[in-house]
Coordinates of N, CA and C in Angstrom, one line a residue:
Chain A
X1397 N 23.4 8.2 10.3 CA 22.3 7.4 9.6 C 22.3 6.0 10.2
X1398 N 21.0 5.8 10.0 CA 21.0 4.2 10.5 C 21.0 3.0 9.8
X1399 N 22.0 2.2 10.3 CA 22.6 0.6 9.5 C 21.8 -0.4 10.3
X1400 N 21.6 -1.3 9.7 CA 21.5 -3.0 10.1 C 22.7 -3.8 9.3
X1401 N 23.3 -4.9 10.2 CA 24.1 -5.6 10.2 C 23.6 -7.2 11.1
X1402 N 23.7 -7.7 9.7 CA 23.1 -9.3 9.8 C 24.4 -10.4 9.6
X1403 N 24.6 -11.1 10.5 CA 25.6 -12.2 9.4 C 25.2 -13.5 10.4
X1404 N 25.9 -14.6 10.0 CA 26.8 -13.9 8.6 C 26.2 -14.6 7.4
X1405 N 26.3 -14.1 6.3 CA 25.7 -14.2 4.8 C 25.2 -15.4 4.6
X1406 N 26.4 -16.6 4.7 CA 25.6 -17.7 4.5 C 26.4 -18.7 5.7
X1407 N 25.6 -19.9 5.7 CA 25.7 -20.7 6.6 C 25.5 -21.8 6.1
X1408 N 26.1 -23.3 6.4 CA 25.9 -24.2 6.2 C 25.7 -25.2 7.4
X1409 N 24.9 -25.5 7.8 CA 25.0 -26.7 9.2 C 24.2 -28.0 8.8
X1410 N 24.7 -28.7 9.8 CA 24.1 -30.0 9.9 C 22.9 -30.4 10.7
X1411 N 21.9 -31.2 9.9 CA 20.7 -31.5 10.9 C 21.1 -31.9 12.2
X1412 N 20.2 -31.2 12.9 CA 20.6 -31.7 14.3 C 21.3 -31.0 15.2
X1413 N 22.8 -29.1 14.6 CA 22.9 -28.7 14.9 C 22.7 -27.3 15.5
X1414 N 23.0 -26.9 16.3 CA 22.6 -25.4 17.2 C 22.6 -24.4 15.8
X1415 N 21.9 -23.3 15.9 CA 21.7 -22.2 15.3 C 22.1 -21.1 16.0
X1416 N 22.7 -20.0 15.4 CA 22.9 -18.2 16.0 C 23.0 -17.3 15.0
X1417 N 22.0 -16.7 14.5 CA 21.9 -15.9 13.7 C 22.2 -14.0 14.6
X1418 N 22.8 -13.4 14.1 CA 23.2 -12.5 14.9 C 22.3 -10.9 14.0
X1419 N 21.8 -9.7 14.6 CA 21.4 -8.4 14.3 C 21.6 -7.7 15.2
X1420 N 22.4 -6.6 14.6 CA 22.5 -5.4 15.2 C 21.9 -4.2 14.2
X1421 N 21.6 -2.8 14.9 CA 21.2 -2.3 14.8 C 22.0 -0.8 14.9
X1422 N 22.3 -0.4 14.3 CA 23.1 1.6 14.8 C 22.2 2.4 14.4
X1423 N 22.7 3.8 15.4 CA 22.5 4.7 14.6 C 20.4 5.4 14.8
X1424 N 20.0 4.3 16.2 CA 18.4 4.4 16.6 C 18.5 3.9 17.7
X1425 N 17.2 4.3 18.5 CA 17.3 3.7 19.4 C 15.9 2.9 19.5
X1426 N 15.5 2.5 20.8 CA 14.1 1.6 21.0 C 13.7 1.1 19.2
X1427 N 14.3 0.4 18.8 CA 13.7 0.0 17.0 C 12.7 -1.0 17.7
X1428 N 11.8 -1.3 16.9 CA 11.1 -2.5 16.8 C 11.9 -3.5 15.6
X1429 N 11.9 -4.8 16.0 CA 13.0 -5.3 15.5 C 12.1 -7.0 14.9
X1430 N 12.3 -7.3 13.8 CA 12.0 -8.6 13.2 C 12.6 -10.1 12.5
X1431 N 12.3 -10.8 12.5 CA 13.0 -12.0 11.7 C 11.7 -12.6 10.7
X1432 N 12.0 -12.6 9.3 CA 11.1 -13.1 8.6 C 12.3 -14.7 8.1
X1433 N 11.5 -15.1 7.3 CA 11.9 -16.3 6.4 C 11.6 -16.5 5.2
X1434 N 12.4 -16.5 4.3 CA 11.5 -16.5 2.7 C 12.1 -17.3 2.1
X1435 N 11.2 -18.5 1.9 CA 11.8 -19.6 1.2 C 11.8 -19.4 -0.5
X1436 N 12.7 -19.8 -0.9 CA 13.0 -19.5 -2.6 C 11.6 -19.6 -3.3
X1437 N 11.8 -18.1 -3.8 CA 10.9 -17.8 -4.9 C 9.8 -17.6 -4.1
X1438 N 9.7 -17.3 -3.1 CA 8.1 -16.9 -2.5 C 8.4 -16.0 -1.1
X1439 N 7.2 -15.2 -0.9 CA 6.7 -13.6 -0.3 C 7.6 -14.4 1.1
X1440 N 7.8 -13.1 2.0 CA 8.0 -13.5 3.6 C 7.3 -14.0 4.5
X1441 N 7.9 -14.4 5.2 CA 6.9 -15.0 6.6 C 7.2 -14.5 7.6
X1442 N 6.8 -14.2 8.5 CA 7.1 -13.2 9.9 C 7.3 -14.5 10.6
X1443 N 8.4 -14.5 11.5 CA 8.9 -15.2 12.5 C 8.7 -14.6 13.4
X1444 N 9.3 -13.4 14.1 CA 9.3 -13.0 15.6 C 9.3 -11.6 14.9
X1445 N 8.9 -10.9 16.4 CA 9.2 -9.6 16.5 C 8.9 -9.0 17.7
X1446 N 9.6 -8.0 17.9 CA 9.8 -7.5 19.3 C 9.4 -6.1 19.4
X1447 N 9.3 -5.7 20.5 CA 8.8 -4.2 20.9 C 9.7 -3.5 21.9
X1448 N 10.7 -4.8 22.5 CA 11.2 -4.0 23.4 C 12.5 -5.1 24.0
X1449 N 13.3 -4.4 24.4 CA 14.5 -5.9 25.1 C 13.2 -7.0 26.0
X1450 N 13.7 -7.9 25.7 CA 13.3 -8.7 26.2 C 12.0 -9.4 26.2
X1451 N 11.2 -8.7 25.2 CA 9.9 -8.8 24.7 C 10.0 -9.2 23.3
X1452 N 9.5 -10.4 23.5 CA 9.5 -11.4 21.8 C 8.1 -12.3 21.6
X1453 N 7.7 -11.6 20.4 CA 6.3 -12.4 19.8 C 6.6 -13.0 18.7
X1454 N 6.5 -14.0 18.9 CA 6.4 -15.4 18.0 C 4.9 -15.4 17.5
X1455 N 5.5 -15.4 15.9 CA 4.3 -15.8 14.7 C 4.1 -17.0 14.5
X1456 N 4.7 -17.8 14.3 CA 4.7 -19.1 13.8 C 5.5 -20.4 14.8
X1457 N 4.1 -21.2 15.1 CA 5.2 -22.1 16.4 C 5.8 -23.0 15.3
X1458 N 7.4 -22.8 15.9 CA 8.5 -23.9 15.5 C 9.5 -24.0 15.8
X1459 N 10.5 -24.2 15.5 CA 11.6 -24.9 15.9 C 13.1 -24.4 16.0
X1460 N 12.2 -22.6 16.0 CA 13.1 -21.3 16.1 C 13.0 -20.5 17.6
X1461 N 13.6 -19.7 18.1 CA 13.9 -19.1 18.8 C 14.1 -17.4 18.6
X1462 N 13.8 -16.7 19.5 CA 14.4 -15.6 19.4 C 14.9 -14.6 20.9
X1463 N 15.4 -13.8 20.7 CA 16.0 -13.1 22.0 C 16.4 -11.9 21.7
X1464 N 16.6 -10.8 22.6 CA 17.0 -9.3 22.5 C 17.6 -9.0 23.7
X1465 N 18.9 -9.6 24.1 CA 18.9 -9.2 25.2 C 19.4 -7.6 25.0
X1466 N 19.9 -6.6 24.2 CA 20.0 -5.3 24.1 C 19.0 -4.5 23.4
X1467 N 19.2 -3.5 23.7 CA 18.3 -2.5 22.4 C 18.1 -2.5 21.0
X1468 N 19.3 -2.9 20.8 CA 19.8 -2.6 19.0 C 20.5 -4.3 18.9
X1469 N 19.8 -5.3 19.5 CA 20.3 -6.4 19.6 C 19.5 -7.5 19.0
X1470 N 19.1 -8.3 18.1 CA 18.2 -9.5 18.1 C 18.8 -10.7 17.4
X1471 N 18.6 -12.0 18.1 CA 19.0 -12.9 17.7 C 17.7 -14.2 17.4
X1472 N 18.2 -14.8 16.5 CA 17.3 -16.0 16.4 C 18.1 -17.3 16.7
X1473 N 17.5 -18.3 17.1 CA 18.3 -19.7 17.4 C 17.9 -21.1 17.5
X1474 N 18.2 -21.9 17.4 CA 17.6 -23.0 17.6 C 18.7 -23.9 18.3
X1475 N 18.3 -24.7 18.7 CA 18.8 -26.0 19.6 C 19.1 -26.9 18.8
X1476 N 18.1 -27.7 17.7 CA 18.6 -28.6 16.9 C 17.6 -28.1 15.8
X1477 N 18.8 -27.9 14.7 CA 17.7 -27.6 13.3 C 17.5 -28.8 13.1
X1478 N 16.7 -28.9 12.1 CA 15.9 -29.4 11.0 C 16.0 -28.9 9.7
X1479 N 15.6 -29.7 8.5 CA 15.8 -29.4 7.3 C 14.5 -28.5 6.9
X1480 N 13.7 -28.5 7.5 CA 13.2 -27.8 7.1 C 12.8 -26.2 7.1
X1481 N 14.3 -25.8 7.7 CA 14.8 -24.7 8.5 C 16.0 -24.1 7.7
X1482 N 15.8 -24.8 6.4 CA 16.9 -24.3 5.3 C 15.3 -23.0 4.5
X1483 N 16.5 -22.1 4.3 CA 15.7 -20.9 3.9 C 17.1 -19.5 3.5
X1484 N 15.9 -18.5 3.4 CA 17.0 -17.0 3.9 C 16.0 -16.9 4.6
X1485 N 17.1 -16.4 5.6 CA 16.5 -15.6 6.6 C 16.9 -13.9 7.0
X1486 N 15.9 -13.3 7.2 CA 15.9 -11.7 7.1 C 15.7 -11.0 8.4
X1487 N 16.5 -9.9 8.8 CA 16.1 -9.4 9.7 C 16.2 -7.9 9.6
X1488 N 14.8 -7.3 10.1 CA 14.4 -5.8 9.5 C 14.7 -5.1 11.3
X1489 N 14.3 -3.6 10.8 CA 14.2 -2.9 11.9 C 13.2 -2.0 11.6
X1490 N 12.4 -1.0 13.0 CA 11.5 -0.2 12.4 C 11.9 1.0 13.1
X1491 N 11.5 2.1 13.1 CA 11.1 3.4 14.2 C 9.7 3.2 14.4
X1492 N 9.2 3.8 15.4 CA 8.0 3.9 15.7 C 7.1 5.0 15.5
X1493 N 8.3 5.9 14.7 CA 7.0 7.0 13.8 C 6.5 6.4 13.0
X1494 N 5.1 7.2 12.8 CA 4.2 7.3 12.1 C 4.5 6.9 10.4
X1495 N 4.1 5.7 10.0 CA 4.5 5.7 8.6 C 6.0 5.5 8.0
X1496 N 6.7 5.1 8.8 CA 8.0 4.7 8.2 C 8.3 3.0 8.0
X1497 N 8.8 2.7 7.1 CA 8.9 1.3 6.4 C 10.0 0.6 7.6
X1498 N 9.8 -0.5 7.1 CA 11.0 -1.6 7.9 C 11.9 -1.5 7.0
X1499 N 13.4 -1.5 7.3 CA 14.8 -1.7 6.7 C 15.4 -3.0 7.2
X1500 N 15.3 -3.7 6.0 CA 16.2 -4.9 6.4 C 17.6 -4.8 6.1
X1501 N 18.1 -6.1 6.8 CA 19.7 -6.7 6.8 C 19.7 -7.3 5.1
X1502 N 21.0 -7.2 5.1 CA 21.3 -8.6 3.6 C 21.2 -9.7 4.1
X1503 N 20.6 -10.5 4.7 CA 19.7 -11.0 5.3 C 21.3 -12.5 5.1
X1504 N 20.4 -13.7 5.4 CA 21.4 -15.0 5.3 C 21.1 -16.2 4.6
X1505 N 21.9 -17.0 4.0 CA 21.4 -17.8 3.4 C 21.8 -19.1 4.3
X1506 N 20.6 -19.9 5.2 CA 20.8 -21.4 5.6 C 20.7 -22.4 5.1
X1507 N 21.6 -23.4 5.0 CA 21.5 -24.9 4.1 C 21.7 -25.3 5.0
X1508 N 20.4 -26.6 5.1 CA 20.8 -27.7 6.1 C 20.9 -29.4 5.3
X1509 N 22.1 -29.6 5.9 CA 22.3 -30.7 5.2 C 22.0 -31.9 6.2
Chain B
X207 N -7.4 -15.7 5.6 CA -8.0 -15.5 4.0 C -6.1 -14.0 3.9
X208 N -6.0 -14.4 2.2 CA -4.7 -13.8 2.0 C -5.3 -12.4 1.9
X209 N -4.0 -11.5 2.8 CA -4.7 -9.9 2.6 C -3.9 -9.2 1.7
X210 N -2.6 -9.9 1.2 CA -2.4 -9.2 0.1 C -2.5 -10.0 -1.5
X211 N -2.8 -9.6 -2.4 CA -2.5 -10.0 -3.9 C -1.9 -9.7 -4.6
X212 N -0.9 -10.7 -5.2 CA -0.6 -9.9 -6.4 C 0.0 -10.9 -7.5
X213 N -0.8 -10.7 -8.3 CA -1.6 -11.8 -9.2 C -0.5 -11.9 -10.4
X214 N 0.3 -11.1 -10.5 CA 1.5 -11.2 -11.7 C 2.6 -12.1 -10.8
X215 N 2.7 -13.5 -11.1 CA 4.1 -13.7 -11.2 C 5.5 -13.6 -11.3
X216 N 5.2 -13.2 -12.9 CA 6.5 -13.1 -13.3 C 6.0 -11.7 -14.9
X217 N 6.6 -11.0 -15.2 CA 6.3 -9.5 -16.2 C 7.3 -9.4 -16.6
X218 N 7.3 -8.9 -18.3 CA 8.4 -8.3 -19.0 C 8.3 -7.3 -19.2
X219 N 9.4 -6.6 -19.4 CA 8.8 -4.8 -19.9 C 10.3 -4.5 -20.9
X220 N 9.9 -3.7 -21.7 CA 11.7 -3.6 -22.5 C 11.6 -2.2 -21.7
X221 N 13.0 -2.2 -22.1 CA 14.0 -0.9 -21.4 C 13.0 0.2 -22.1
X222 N 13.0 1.0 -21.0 CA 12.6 2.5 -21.0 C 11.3 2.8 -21.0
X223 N 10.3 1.6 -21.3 CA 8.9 1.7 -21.1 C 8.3 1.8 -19.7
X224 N 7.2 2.2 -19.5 CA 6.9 1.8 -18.2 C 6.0 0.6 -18.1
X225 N 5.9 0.1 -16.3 CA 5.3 -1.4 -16.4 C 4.6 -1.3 -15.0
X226 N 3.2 -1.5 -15.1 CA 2.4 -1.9 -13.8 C 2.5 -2.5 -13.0
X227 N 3.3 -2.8 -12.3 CA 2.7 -3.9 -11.2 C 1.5 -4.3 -9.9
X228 N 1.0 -5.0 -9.9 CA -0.7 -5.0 -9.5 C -0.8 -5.4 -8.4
X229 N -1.2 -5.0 -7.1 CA -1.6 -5.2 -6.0 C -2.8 -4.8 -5.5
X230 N -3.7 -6.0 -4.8 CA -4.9 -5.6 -4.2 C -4.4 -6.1 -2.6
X231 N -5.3 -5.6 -1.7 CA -5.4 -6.0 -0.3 C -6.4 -6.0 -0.1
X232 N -6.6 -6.7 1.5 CA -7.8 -6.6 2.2 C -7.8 -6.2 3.3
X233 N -8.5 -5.5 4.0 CA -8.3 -5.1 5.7 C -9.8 -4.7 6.0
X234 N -10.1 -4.3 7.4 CA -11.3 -4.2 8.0 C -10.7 -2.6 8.3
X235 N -9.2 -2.4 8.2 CA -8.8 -1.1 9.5 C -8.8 -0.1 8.5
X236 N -9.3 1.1 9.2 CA -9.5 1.8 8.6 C -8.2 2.7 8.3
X237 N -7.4 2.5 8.7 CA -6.1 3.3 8.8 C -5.0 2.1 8.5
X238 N -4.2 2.1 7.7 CA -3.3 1.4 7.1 C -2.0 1.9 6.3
X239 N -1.0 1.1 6.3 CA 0.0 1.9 4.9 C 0.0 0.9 4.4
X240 N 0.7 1.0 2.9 CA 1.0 0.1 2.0 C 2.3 0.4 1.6
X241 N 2.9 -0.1 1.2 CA 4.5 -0.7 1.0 C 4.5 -1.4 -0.3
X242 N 6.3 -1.0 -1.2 CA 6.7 -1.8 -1.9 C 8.2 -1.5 -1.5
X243 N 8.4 -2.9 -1.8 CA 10.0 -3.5 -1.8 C 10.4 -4.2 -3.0
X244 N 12.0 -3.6 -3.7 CA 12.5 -4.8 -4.2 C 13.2 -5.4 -3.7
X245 N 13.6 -6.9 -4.3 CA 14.4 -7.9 -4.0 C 15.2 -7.8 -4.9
X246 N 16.4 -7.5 -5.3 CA 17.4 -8.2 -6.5 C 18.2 -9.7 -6.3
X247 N 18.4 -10.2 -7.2 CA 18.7 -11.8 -7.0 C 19.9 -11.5 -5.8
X248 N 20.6 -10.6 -5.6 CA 21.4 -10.5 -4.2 C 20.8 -11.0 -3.0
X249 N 19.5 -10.5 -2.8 CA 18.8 -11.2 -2.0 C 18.2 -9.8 -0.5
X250 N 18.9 -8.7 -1.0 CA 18.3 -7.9 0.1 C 16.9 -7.1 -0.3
X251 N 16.3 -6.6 1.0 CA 15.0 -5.8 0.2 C 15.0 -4.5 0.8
X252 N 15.2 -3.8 -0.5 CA 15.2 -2.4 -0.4 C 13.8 -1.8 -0.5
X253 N 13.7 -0.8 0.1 CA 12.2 0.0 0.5 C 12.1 1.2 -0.5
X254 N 10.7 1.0 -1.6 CA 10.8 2.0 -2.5 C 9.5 3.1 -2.3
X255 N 8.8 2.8 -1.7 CA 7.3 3.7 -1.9 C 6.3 3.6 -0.6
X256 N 6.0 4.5 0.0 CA 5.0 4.4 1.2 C 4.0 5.0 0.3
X257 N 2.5 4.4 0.7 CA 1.3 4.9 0.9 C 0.1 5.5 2.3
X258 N 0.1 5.8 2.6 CA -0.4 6.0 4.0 C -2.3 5.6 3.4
X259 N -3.1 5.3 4.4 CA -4.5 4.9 3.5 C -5.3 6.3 3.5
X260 N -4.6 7.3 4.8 CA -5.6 8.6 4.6 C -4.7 9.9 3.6
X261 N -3.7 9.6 2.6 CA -2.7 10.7 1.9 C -4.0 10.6 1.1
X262 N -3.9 11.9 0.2 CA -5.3 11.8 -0.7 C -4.4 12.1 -2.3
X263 N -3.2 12.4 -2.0 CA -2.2 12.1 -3.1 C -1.4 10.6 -3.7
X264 N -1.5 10.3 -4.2 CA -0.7 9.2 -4.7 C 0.7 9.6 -4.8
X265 N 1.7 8.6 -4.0 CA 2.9 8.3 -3.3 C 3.6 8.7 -4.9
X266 N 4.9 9.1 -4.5 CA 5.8 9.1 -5.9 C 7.4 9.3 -5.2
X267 N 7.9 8.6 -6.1 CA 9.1 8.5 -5.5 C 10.6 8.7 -6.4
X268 N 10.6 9.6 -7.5 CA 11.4 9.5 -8.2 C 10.5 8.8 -9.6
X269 N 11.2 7.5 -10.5 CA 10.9 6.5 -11.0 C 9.8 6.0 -10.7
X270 N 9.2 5.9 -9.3 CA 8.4 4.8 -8.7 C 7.1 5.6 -8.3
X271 N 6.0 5.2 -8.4 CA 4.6 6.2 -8.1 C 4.0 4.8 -8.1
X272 N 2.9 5.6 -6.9 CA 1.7 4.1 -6.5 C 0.4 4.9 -7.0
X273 N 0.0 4.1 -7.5 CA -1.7 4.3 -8.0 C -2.4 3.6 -7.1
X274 N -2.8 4.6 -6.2 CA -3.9 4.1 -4.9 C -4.9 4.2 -5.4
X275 N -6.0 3.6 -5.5 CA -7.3 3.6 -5.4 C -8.0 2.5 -4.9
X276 N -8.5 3.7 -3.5 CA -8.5 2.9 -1.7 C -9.8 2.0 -2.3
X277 N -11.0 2.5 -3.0 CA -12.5 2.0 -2.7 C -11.9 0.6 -3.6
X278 N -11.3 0.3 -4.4 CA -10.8 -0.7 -4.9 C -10.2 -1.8 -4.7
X279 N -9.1 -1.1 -3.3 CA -8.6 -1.4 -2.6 C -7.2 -2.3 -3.4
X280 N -7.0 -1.2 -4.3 CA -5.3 -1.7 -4.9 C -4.8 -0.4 -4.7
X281 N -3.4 -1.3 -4.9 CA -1.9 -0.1 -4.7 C -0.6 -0.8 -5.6
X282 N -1.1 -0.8 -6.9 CA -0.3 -0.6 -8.0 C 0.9 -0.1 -8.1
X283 N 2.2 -0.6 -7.9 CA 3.2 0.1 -8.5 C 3.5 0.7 -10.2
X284 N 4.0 1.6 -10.3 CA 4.2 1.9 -11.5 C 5.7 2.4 -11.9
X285 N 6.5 1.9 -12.6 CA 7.9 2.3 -12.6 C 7.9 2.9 -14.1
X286 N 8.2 4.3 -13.9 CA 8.6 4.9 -15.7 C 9.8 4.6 -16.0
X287 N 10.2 4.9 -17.1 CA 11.1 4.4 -18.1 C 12.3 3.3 -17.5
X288 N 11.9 2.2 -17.3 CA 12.5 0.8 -17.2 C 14.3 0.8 -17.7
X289 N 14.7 0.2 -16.6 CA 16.1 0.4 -16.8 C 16.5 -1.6 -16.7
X290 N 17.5 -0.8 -17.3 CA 18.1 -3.2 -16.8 C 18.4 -3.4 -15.3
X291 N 18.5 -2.3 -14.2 CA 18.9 -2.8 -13.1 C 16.9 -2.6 -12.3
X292 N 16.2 -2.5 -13.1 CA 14.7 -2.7 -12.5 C 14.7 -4.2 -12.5
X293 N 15.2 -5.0 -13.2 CA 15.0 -6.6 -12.7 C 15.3 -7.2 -11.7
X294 N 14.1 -7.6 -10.9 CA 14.0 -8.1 -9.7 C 12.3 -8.4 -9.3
X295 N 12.7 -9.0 -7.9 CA 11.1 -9.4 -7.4 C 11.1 -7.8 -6.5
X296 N 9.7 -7.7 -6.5 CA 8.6 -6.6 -6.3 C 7.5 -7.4 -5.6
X297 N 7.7 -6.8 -4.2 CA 6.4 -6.9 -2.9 C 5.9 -6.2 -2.5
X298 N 4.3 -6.1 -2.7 CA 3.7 -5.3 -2.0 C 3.7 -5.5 -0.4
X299 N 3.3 -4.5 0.4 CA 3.1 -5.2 1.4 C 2.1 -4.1 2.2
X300 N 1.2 -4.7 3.2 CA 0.3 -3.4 3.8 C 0.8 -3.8 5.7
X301 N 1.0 -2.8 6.2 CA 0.8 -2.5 8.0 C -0.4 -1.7 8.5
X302 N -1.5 -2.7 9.0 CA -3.0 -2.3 9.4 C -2.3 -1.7 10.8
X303 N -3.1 -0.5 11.2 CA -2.4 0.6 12.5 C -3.4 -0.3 13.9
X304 N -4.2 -0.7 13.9 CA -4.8 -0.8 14.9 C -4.5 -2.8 15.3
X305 N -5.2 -3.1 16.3 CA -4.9 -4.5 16.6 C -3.3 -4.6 15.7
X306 N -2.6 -4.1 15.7 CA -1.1 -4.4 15.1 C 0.2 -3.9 16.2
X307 N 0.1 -5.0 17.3 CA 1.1 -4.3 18.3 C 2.2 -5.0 17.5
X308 N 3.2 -3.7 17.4 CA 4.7 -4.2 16.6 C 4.5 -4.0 15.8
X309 N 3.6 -3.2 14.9 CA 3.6 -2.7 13.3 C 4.2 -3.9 12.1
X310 N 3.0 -4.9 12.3 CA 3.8 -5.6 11.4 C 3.4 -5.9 10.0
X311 N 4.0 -6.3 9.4 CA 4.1 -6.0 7.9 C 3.7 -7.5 7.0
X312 N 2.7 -7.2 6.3 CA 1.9 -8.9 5.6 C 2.8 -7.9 3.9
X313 N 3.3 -9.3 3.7 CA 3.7 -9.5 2.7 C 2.9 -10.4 1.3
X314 N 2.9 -9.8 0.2 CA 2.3 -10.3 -1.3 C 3.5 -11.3 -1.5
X315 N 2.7 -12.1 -2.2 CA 3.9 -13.1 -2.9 C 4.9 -12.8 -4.0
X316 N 4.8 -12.0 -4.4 CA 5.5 -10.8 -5.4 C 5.3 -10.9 -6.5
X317 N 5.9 -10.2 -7.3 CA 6.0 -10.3 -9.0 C 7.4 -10.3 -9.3
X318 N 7.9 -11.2 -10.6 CA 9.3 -11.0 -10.7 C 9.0 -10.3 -11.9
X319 N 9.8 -9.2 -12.0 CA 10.2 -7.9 -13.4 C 11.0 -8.6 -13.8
X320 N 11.3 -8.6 -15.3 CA 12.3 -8.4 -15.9 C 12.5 -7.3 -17.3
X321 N 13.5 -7.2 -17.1 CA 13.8 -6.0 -18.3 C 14.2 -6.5 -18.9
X322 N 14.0 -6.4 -20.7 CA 14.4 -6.8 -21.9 C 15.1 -5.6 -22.4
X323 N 16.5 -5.7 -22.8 CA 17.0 -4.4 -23.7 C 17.0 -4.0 -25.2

C-alpha cells in the first residue's frame, strides 16, 4: 500500500531563518506531488506542484521554494522566512488514474518567531 | 471569482442523526470530480467521497453519500447516523480535467461539524 511521510510535525524557527520541509512517498511510482498551506481555521492554498522530477509549478509567488530531485521526493524551502510563513503546511500525493483523490501527509506545524 | 462554496461555517448535529453539509461550485469544464475531506483537530485530511461529473449515481461511501445535483451545480455531503468522532472540519473540493495540468484540487473554505451527545 501506499504511505506519505512528512516531517517533521512541528517546527519552530526564527525570522530570517532557512526552511526544509521534507516528503516522501512509498509504495507508487511517477505520483504527482503537492504542497498546500492552510492557515488556522481556513480552506487550503496550493503552493507548488509537480508532474515530474524536476518539474515544479508555482501557484503563488513567494517566499517559498520547491524541488523533487527524486520520484517519491518533494521538498519545500526557503532561504530566509518570514512571519508570515507561519502556517501548517501539507503535502499530498496523487496517481494519475482517472478519478483518484490526493492523499496527504500529517502535514507540519510552522511558528515563526 | 471563488469556484467552490460552502456557506456553513460552523453546524451541530446530535449523535446519530444525520447532517447536510452544502457545497456549490463553479466551472466552465465539462468533465470534473468533486471531493470531500475531513480535517480532525489533529490536523491531517483524510479522503471520504469521490464524485466524478459524468457517474449518473450519487457517490456513497459507507456513512458518507454525496447528493450530486450537476444542473445546480452542488455536491452536498451527507453523513447518517452522526457519531462523536464525526467532529471536524469538512472540505469540499472539485478537480476540473481539462486546462488542469497536475490535477489540481480548489479547495471550499469548509464547514466545522460538531457532534452533540
Amino acid at each position: 500500500s501506499q504511505t506519505i511521510h512528512q516531517w517533521p510535525a512541528t517546527l519552530v524557527q526564527p525570522v530570517g531563518s532557512p526552511l526544509s520541509l521534507e516528503c516522501t512517498v512509498e509504495g507508487t511510482s511517477n505520483p504527482n506531488l503537492y504542497w498546500y498551506r492552510q492557515a488556522a481555521g481556513r480552506g487550503l492554498q496550493l503552493l507548488f506542484y509537480s508532474v515530474g522530477i524536476g518539474q515544479i509549478s508555482s501557484e503563488v509567488p513567494q517566499n517559498l521554494s520547491a524541488s523533487r530531485p527524486q520520484d517519491r521526493q518533494f521538498i519545500l524551502s526557503s532561504k530566509k522566512l518570514l512571519l508570515s510563513d507561519s502556517g501548517f503546511y501539507l503535502c499530498a500525493w496523487r496517481s494519475r488514474d482517472r478519478g483518484q483523490p490526493q492523499h496527504f501527509g500529517d502535514g507540519t506545524r510552522l511558528s515563526i518567531l | 471569482a471563488q469556484k467552490i462554496t460552502q456557506t456553513q461555517p460552523g453546524m451541530f448535529v446530535q449523535e446519530k442523526e444525520a447532517v447536510t453539509l452544502d457545497c456549490t461550485y463553479d466551472t466552465s469544464d465539462q468533465s470534473y470530480g468533486l471531493f470531500w475531506y475531513k480535517q480532525p483537530s489533529s490536523g491531517e485530511m483524510i479522503f471520504l467521497i469521490y464524485q466524478g461529473s459524468y457517474d449518473e449515481q450519487n457517490a456513497t461511501e459507507g456513512r458518507y453519500s454525496l447528493n450530486f445535483q450537476k444542473a445546480r451545480k452542488s455536491a452536498n455531503l451527507v453523513i447518517s447516523a452522526s457519531q462523536l468522532g464525526d467532529s471536524a472540519m469538512y472540505f469540499c473540493a472539485m478537480r476540473e480535467v481539462y486546462y488542469n495540468q497536475g490535477g489540481k484540487l480548489i479547495f471550499g473554505q469548509g464547514t466545522e461539524l460538531s457532534v452533540k451527545p
